[in-house]
XYZ file of N, CA, C and O in Angstrom:
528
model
N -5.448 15.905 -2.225
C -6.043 14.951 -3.116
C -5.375 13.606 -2.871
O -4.205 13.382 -3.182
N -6.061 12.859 -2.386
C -5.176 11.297 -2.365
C -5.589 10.341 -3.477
O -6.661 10.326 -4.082
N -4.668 9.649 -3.608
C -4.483 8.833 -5.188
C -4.755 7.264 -4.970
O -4.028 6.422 -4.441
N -5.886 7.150 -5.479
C -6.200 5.894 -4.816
C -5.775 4.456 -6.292
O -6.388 4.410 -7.358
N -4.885 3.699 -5.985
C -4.285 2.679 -7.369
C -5.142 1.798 -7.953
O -4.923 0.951 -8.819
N -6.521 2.204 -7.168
C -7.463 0.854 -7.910
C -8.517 1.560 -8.775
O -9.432 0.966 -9.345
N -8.295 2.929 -8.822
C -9.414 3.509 -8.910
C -9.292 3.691 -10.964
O -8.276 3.907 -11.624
N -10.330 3.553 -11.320
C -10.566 3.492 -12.960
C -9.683 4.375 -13.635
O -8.934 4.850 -12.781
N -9.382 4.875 -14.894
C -9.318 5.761 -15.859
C -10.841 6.596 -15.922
O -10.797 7.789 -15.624
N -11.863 6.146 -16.211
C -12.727 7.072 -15.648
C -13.058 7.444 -15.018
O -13.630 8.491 -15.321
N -13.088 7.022 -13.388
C -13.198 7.477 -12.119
C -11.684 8.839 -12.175
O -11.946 9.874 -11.562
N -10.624 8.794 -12.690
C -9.628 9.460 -12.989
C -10.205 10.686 -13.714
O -10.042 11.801 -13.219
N -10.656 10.577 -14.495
C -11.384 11.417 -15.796
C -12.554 11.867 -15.139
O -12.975 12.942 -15.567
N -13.335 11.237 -14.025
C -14.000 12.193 -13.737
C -13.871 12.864 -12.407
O -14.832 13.501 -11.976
N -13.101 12.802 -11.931
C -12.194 13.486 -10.465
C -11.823 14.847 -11.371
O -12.459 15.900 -11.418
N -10.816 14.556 -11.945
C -10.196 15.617 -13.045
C -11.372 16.855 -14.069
O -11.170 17.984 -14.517
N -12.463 16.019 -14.097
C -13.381 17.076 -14.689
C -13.798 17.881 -13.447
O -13.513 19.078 -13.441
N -14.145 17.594 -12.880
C -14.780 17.999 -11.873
C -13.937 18.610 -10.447
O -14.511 18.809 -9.376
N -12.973 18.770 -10.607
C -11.435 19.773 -10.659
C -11.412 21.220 -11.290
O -11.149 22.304 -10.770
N -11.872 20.793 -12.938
C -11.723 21.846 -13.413
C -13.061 22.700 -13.465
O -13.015 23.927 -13.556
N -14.229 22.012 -13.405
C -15.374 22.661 -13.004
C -15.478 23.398 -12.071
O -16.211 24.387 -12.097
N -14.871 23.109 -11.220
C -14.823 24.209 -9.981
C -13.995 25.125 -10.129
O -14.308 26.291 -10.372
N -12.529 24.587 -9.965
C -11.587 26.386 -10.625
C -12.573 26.904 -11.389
O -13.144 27.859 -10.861
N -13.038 26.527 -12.671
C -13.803 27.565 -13.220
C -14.806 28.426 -12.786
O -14.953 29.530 -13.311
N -15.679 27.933 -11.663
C -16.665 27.830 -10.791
C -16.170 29.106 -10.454
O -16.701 30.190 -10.695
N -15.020 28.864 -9.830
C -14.144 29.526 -8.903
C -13.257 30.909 -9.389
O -13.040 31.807 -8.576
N -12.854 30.970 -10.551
C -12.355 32.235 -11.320
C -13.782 33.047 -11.841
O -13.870 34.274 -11.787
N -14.559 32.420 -12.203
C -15.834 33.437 -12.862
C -16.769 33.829 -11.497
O -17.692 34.577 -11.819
N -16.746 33.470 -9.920
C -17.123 34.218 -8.774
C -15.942 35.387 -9.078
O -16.312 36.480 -9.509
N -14.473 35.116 -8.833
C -13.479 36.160 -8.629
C -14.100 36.991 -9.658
O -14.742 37.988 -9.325
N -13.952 36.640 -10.951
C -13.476 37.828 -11.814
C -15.582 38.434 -11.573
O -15.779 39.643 -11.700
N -16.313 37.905 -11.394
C -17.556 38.584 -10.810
C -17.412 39.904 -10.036
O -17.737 41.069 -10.269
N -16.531 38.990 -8.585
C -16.402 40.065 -7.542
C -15.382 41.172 -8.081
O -15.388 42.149 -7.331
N -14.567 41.294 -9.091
C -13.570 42.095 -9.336
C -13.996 43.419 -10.184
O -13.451 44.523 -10.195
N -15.275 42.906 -10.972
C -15.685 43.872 -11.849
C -16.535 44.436 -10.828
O -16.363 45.648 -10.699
N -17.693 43.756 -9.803
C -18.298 44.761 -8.846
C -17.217 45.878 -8.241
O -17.223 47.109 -8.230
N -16.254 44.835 -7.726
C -15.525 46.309 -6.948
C -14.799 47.108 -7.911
O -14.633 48.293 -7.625
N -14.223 46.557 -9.275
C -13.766 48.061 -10.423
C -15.387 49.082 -10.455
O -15.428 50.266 -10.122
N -16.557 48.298 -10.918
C -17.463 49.157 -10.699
C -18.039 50.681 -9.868
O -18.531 51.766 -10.175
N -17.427 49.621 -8.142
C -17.634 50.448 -7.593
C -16.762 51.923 -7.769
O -17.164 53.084 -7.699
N -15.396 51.363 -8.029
C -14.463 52.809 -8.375
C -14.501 53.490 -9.661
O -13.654 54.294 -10.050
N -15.862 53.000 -10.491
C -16.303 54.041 -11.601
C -17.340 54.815 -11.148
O -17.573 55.954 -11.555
N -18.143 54.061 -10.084
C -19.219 55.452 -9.670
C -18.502 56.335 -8.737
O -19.039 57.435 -8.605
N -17.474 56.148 -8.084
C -17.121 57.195 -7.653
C -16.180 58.064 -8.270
O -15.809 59.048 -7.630
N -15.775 57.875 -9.308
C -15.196 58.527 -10.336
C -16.021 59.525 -10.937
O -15.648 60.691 -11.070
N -17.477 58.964 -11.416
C -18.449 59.544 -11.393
C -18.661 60.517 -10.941
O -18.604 61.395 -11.802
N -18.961 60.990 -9.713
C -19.081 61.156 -8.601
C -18.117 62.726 -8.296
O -18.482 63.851 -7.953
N -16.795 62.148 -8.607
C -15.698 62.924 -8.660
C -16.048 64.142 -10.232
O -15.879 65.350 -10.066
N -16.390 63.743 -11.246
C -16.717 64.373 -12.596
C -17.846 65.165 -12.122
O -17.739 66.389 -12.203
N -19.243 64.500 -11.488
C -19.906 65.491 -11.234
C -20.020 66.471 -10.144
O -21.023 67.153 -9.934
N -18.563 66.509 -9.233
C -18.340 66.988 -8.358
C -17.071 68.153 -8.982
O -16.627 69.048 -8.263
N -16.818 68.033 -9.784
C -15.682 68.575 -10.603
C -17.037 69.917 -11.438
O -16.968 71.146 -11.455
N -17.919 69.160 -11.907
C -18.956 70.117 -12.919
C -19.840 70.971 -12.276
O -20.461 71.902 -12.789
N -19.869 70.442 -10.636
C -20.720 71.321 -9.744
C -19.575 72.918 -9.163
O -19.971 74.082 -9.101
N -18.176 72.407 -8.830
C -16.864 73.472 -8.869
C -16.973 74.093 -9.846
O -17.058 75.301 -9.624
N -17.003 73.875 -10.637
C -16.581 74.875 -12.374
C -17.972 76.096 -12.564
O -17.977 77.289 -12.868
N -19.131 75.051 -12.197
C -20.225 76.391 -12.514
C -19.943 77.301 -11.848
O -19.871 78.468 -12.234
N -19.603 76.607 -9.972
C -19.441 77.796 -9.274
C -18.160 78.625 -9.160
O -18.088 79.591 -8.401
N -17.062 78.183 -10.006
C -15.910 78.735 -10.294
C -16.326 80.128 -11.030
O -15.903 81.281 -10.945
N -17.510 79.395 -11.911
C -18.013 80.663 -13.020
C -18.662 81.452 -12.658
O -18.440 82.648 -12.851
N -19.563 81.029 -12.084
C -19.921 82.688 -11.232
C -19.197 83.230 -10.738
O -19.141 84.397 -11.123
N -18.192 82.841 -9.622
C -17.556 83.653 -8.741
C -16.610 84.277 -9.768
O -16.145 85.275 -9.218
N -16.044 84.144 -11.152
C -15.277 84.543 -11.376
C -16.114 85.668 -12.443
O -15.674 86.753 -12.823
N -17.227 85.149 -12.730
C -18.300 86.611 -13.291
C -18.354 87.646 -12.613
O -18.116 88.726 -13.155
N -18.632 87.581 -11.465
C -18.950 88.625 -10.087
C -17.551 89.203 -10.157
O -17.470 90.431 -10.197
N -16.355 88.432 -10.180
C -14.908 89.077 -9.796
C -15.001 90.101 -11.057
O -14.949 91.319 -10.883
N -15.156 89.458 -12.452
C -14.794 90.624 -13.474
C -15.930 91.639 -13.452
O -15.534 92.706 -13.920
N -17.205 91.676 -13.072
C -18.132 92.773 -12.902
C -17.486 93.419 -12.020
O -16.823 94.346 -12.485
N -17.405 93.215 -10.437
C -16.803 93.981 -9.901
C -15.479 94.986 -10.023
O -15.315 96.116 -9.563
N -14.574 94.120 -10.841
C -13.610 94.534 -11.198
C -13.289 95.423 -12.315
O -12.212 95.934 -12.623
N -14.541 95.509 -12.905
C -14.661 96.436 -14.137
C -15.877 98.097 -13.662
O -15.653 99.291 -13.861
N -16.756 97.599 -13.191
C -17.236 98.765 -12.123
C -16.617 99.210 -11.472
O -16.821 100.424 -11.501
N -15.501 98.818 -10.458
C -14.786 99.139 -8.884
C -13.549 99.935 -9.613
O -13.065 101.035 -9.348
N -13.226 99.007 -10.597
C -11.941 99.598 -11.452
C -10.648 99.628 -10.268
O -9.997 100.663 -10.129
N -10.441 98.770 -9.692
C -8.831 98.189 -8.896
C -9.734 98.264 -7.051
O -9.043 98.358 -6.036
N -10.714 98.224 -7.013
C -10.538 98.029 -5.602
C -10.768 96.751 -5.124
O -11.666 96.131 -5.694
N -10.057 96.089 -4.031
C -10.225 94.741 -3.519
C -10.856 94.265 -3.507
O -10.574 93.169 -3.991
N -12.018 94.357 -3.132
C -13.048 93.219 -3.365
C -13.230 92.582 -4.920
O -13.254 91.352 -4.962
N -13.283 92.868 -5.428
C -12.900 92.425 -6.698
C -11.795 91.713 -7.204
O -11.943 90.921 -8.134
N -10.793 91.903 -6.722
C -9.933 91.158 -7.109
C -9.860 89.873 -6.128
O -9.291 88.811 -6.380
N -10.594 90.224 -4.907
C -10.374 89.221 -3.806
C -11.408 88.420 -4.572
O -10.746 87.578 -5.179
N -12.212 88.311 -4.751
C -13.424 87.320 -5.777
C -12.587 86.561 -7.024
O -12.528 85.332 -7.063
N -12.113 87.189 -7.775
C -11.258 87.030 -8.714
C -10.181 85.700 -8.233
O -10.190 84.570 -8.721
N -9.276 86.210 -7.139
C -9.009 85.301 -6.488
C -8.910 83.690 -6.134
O -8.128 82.749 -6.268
N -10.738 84.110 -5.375
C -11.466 82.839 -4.955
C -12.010 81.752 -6.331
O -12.019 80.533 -6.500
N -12.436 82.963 -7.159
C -12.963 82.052 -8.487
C -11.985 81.148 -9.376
O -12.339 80.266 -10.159
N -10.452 81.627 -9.038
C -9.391 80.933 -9.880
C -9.035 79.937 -9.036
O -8.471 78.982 -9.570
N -9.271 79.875 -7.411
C -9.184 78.698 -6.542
C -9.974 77.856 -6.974
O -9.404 76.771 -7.081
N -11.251 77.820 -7.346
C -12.457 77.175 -7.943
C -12.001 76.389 -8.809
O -11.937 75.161 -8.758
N -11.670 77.105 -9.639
C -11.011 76.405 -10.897
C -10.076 75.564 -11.197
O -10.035 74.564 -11.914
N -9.056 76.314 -10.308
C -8.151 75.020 -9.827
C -8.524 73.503 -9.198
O -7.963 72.449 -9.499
N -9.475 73.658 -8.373
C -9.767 72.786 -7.452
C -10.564 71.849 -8.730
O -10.219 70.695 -8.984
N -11.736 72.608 -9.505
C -12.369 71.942 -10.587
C -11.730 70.996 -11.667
O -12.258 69.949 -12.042
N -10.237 71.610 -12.234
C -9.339 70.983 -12.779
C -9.280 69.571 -12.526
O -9.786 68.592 -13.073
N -8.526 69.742 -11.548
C -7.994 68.580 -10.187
C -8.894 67.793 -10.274
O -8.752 66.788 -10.970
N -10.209 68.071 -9.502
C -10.874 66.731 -9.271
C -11.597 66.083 -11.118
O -12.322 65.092 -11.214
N -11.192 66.854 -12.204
C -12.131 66.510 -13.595
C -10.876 65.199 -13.745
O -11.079 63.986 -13.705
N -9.593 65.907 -13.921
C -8.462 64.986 -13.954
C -8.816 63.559 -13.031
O -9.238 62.498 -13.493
N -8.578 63.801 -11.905
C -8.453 62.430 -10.935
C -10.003 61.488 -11.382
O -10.044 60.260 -11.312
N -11.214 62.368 -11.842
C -12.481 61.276 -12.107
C -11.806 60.953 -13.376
O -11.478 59.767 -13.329
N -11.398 61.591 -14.682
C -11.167 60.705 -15.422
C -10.003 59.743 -15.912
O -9.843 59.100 -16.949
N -9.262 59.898 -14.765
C -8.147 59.212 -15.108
C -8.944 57.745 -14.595
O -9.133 56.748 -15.291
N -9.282 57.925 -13.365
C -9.738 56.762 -12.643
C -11.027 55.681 -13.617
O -11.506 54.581 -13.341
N -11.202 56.415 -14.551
C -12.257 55.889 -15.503
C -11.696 55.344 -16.925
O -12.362 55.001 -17.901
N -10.486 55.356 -16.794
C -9.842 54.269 -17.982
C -10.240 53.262 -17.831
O -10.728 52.947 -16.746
N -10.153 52.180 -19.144
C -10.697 51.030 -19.378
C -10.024 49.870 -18.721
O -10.621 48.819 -18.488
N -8.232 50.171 -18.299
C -7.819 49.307 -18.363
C -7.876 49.512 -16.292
O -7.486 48.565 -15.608
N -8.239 50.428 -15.818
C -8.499 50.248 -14.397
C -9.812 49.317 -13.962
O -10.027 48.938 -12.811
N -10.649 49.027 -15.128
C -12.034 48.563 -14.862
C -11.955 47.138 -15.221
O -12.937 46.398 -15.172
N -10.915 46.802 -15.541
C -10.445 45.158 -16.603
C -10.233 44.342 -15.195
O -9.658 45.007 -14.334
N -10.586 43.076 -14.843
C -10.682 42.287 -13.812
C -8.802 41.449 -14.024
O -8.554 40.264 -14.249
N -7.974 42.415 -13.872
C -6.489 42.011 -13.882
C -6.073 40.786 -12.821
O -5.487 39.816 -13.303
N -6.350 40.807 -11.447
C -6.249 39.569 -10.542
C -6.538 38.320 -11.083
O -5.808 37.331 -11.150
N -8.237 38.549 -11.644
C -8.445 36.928 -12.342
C -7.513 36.577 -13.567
O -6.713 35.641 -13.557
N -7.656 37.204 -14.333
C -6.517 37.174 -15.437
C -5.215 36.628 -14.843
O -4.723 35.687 -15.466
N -4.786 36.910 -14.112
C -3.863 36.372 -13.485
C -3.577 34.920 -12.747
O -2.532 34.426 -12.326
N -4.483 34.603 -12.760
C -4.907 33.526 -11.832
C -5.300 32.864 -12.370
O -5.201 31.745 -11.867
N -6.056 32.916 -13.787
C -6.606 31.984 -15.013
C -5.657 31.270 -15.540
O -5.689 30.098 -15.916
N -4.255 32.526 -15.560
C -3.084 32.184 -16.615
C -1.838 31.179 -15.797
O -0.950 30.451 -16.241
N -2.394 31.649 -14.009
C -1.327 30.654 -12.981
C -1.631 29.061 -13.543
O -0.872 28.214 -14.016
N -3.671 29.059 -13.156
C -4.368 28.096 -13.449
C -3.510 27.244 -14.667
O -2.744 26.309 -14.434
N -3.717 27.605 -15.551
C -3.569 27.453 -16.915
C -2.537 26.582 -16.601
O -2.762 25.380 -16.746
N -1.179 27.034 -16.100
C 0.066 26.903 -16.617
C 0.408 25.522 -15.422
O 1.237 24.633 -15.614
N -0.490 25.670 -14.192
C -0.622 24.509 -12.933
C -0.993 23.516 -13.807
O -0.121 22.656 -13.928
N -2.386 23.266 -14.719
C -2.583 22.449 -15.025
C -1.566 21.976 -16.282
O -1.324 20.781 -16.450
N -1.170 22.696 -16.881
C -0.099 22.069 -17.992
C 0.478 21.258 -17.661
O 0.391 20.104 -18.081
N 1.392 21.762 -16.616
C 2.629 21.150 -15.763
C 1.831 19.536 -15.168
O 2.306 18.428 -14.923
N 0.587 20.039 -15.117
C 0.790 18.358 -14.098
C 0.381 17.591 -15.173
O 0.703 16.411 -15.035
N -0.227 17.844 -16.215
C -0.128 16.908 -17.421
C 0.810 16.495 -18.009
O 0.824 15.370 -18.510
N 2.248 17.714 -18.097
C 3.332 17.467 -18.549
C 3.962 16.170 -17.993
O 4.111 15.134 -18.641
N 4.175 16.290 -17.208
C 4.576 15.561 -15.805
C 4.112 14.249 -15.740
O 4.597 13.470 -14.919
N 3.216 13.909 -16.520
C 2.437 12.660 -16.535
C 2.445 11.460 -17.692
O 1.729 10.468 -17.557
């Protein structure tokens, strides 16, 4: 920015508006682009939940089949080997219900960078008023 000594109080006043029109310009693109991309890591969170609810049904069958078998067969392997597989299911179902909803807190979806950068903003412009 060069400082020119002849130049008005309003020519001053309007350099300076039009300064802050743009940072602003300029933080509400960021914090735009910040909520698209938190967005994007709620649909795949999504994603993860209904990938978590598609494991669990099939946790539940396999682990239906394990206790039918296991109650007909009365101790022979195959049954318990099902049994097994269906508590792997479950596990695995756990896991991914956890990781979609952790990833779906409010405060992972909050545009934190701009916030940050509003409050640098903020405190840049104080200072050079202070200063003045």
């Amino acid at each position: 920015m060069t400082h020119d000594p002849n130049k008005s109080t309003g020519g001053l006043l309007s350099d300076a508006l039009s300064h802050v029109s743009s940072l602003v310009r300029n933080e509400v693109d960021l914090a735009r682009a910040e909520v698209n991309e938190n967005l994007k890591s709620a649909g795949i969170a999504i994603g993860m939940i209904v990938g978590a609810i598609v494991v669990a049904l099939t946790a539940l069958n396999v682990l239906s089949a394990a206790l039918v078998a296991a109650l007909t067969e009365a101790g022979i392997p195959a049954g318990w080997s099902a049994l097994i597989v269906g508590v792997i299911f479950g596990i695995i179902a756990y896991v991914m219900l956890n990781k979609g909803t952790n990833d779906l807190k409010l405060n992972s979806l909050a545009p934190t960078r701009t916030a940050k950068n509003v409050k640098r903003d903020a405190q840049a412009v104080k200072e050079a008023y202070d200063d003045k």
